[in-house]
XYZ file of C-alpha atoms in Angstrom:
247
model
C 37.907 -30.394 78.569
C 35.443 -31.979 75.935
C 33.101 -29.982 74.178
C 30.051 -31.935 72.074
C 28.168 -30.591 69.399
C 25.020 -32.705 68.315
C 23.918 -31.658 64.928
C 23.064 -33.056 61.464
C 22.268 -32.290 58.120
C 20.036 -29.398 57.414
C 17.473 -30.857 55.276
C 15.081 -33.231 57.563
C 14.725 -35.619 54.944
C 18.527 -36.517 55.649
C 17.931 -36.858 59.364
C 14.866 -39.165 58.415
C 16.892 -41.251 56.248
C 19.214 -42.615 59.050
C 16.794 -42.310 61.963
C 14.233 -44.685 60.111
C 16.543 -46.398 57.867
C 18.271 -49.732 58.355
C 20.824 -51.620 56.641
C 20.202 -54.822 54.792
C 21.674 -57.749 55.994
C 23.808 -58.332 53.202
C 25.502 -54.879 53.786
C 26.773 -55.946 57.149
C 27.995 -59.497 55.902
C 31.659 -59.656 56.649
C 32.018 -62.224 54.044
C 31.951 -60.404 50.544
C 30.296 -57.331 51.534
C 27.889 -55.076 49.546
C 28.259 -51.847 50.949
C 26.231 -49.976 48.060
C 23.611 -48.557 50.415
C 25.945 -47.258 52.697
C 28.032 -45.434 50.081
C 24.885 -43.983 48.540
C 23.542 -42.969 51.835
C 22.248 -39.221 51.973
C 24.511 -38.643 54.856
C 27.360 -38.256 52.609
C 28.225 -35.615 50.200
C 28.846 -35.789 46.626
C 32.621 -35.039 47.391
C 32.684 -38.072 49.696
C 31.760 -40.283 47.094
C 34.250 -38.873 44.473
C 36.822 -39.969 47.137
C 35.488 -43.439 47.486
C 37.831 -44.835 44.658
C 41.009 -43.375 46.051
C 39.856 -44.026 49.658
C 38.392 -47.353 48.807
C 35.931 -46.735 51.304
C 34.028 -50.136 51.001
C 37.192 -51.989 51.647
C 37.639 -49.869 54.566
C 34.467 -50.700 56.119
C 34.988 -54.308 55.400
C 38.662 -54.388 57.189
C 37.400 -52.290 60.002
C 34.491 -55.069 60.433
C 31.662 -52.334 60.913
C 28.596 -53.632 61.862
C 24.846 -52.198 62.576
C 24.750 -50.876 66.151
C 28.243 -50.185 66.762
C 29.841 -47.416 69.047
C 32.334 -45.877 66.969
C 35.152 -42.909 67.670
C 36.815 -41.514 64.602
C 39.711 -39.853 66.182
C 40.898 -36.644 64.353
C 38.278 -36.701 62.193
C 38.758 -33.644 60.140
C 35.979 -32.469 58.017
C 34.137 -35.623 58.751
C 34.249 -37.815 55.635
C 35.171 -41.084 57.491
C 32.520 -40.190 60.320
C 29.797 -39.680 57.901
C 30.569 -42.952 56.101
C 30.723 -44.882 59.640
C 27.557 -42.980 60.650
C 25.846 -44.545 57.663
C 27.490 -48.021 58.194
C 26.122 -48.289 61.982
C 22.625 -47.205 60.920
C 20.143 -45.873 63.640
C 21.020 -48.110 66.463
C 24.807 -47.180 66.374
C 26.415 -43.898 67.649
C 29.597 -42.376 66.024
C 31.712 -39.768 67.798
C 33.895 -37.358 65.277
C 36.642 -35.825 67.351
C 39.061 -33.039 66.566
C 41.264 -31.313 68.975
C 39.755 -27.783 67.851
C 36.331 -26.913 65.928
C 36.540 -27.884 62.455
C 34.396 -25.446 60.448
C 34.044 -27.994 57.734
C 32.420 -30.728 60.002
C 30.237 -27.990 61.628
C 29.030 -27.228 58.127
C 28.426 -30.764 57.238
C 26.287 -31.253 60.209
C 24.234 -28.428 59.712
C 21.474 -27.567 62.289
C 19.046 -30.173 62.657
C 19.427 -32.546 65.834
C 20.582 -36.153 64.952
C 21.188 -38.229 68.134
C 23.694 -40.409 66.974
C 26.204 -38.328 65.066
C 28.412 -36.207 67.628
C 31.151 -33.885 66.822
C 33.659 -33.581 69.808
C 36.383 -31.061 70.533
C 38.839 -32.701 72.698
C 42.853 -33.034 73.574
C 44.344 -36.107 71.848
C 45.752 -36.857 75.291
C 42.189 -37.632 76.260
C 39.795 -37.584 72.812
C 37.372 -40.010 74.471
C 34.202 -37.857 75.419
C 33.271 -38.214 79.307
C 30.179 -40.462 79.641
C 30.485 -42.630 76.211
C 29.799 -46.450 76.531
C 32.663 -48.978 75.966
C 33.398 -48.684 72.100
C 33.331 -51.186 69.673
C 35.655 -49.448 67.168
C 37.910 -46.720 66.780
C 39.525 -45.406 63.596
C 42.412 -43.101 62.843
C 42.309 -42.328 59.207
C 45.253 -40.917 57.583
C 46.009 -38.776 60.713
C 48.285 -40.692 63.149
C 51.268 -39.084 61.491
C 49.671 -35.571 61.951
C 49.138 -36.653 65.879
C 53.038 -37.239 65.902
C 53.590 -33.766 64.739
C 51.696 -32.188 68.031
C 52.431 -31.779 71.517
C 50.177 -34.666 72.251
C 51.444 -37.642 74.713
C 50.839 -40.584 72.355
C 51.348 -43.025 75.081
C 48.570 -41.439 76.833
C 46.520 -41.249 73.718
C 46.922 -44.838 72.907
C 46.420 -46.041 76.640
C 43.089 -43.821 76.649
C 41.864 -45.538 73.379
C 42.733 -49.069 74.674
C 40.583 -48.512 77.880
C 37.780 -46.909 75.911
C 37.117 -50.207 73.857
C 35.060 -53.170 74.868
C 37.341 -56.429 75.248
C 37.718 -57.592 71.644
C 37.055 -53.908 70.261
C 39.203 -52.772 67.473
C 41.463 -49.702 66.494
C 42.151 -49.326 62.907
C 44.816 -47.053 61.767
C 45.404 -46.256 57.978
C 48.102 -43.940 57.120
C 50.608 -42.853 54.417
C 53.529 -45.127 54.352
C 57.231 -44.019 54.889
C 60.287 -45.816 53.922
C 60.931 -49.191 56.294
C 63.123 -48.255 59.318
C 62.378 -44.363 58.858
C 60.544 -44.162 62.264
C 59.188 -40.765 62.878
C 61.548 -38.766 60.695
C 59.039 -38.133 57.777
C 55.955 -37.220 59.531
C 56.698 -33.359 58.851
C 58.686 -33.394 56.027
C 56.672 -35.848 53.715
C 53.569 -36.356 55.963
C 54.301 -40.458 56.103
C 55.094 -42.548 58.809
C 56.927 -45.880 59.334
C 54.382 -48.906 59.856
C 56.466 -50.296 62.365
C 56.641 -47.089 64.528
C 53.068 -47.082 64.638
C 52.892 -51.025 65.574
C 55.439 -50.334 68.480
C 53.746 -47.149 69.946
C 50.321 -48.821 69.833
C 51.179 -52.064 71.019
C 52.999 -50.776 74.203
C 49.472 -49.725 75.425
C 48.355 -53.387 75.452
C 46.898 -53.607 71.647
C 47.773 -56.659 69.472
C 48.053 -56.599 65.918
C 44.779 -58.191 64.375
C 45.172 -57.687 60.893
C 46.696 -55.953 58.319
C 45.628 -55.303 54.568
C 47.192 -54.351 51.572
C 43.938 -52.730 49.916
C 45.851 -49.318 49.831
C 49.035 -50.756 48.980
C 51.173 -49.044 45.914
C 54.356 -50.825 45.670
C 55.396 -48.502 42.806
C 55.598 -45.493 45.355
C 59.326 -44.693 46.162
C 57.944 -42.981 49.279
C 60.193 -39.994 48.923
C 57.370 -37.378 48.272
C 54.806 -36.174 50.249
C 51.617 -38.128 49.348
C 49.888 -34.798 48.061
C 52.683 -34.155 45.605
C 52.311 -37.420 43.756
C 50.575 -35.891 40.839
C 48.172 -38.503 40.589
C 50.623 -41.417 40.864
C 49.393 -44.100 43.264
C 50.699 -43.426 46.983
C 51.459 -46.186 49.256
C 49.103 -46.381 52.569
C 49.057 -48.958 54.964
C 46.114 -50.258 57.079
C 46.376 -52.045 60.430
C 43.583 -53.509 62.681
C 44.564 -53.771 66.489
C 42.600 -55.760 68.876
C 42.033 -55.143 72.509
C 42.438 -58.815 74.299
């Protein structure tokens, strides 16, 4: 069963900024993007912007090939940092669904009380995270959460097939996660909150996806991948980024 909450920032000015604003053409140019307008959007919080350097938010948008008007699902959205970034990037003609398996207080607080038609908080099981009635999607993102989904009772084969079916032909699934040692499979998902990149590729491609591209923008070769990423004490932690495509 899906529960969709349609809310937005309390200040009407924030709603107006998205509803009336448009992205400059250079912000959506896939060759050498300038995402400064998106990163500075009032839909994002100060904490979001503080995390941009570590998360490399501009590089994420470029790698995900985000464009104005896109229909996007952010799976396991948590407090909504990625969903807010995507909402700013797709503009007033796009839509973003922020899915969690249970209500998230931080996401609810972020969205506030005023109605904003193109940002939706969705409570749905991981076996079927796509809200009923959504149009064919251009993009699905799972940002630092696939390893967490492994630690739930969810049927990931069903999840990945549902995501495949929800995308338009040519649509993309972008997965970014904390890298475990090559060959470790799923053994580090609970202990280190990391996952083997090859294990993700193996699971996702079984649903019909093809690997479209990989990026090293979050790679940290110095990381021995022996600790949880949150215990690195400021040292760079290794992450992988994969873009899958529905042929």
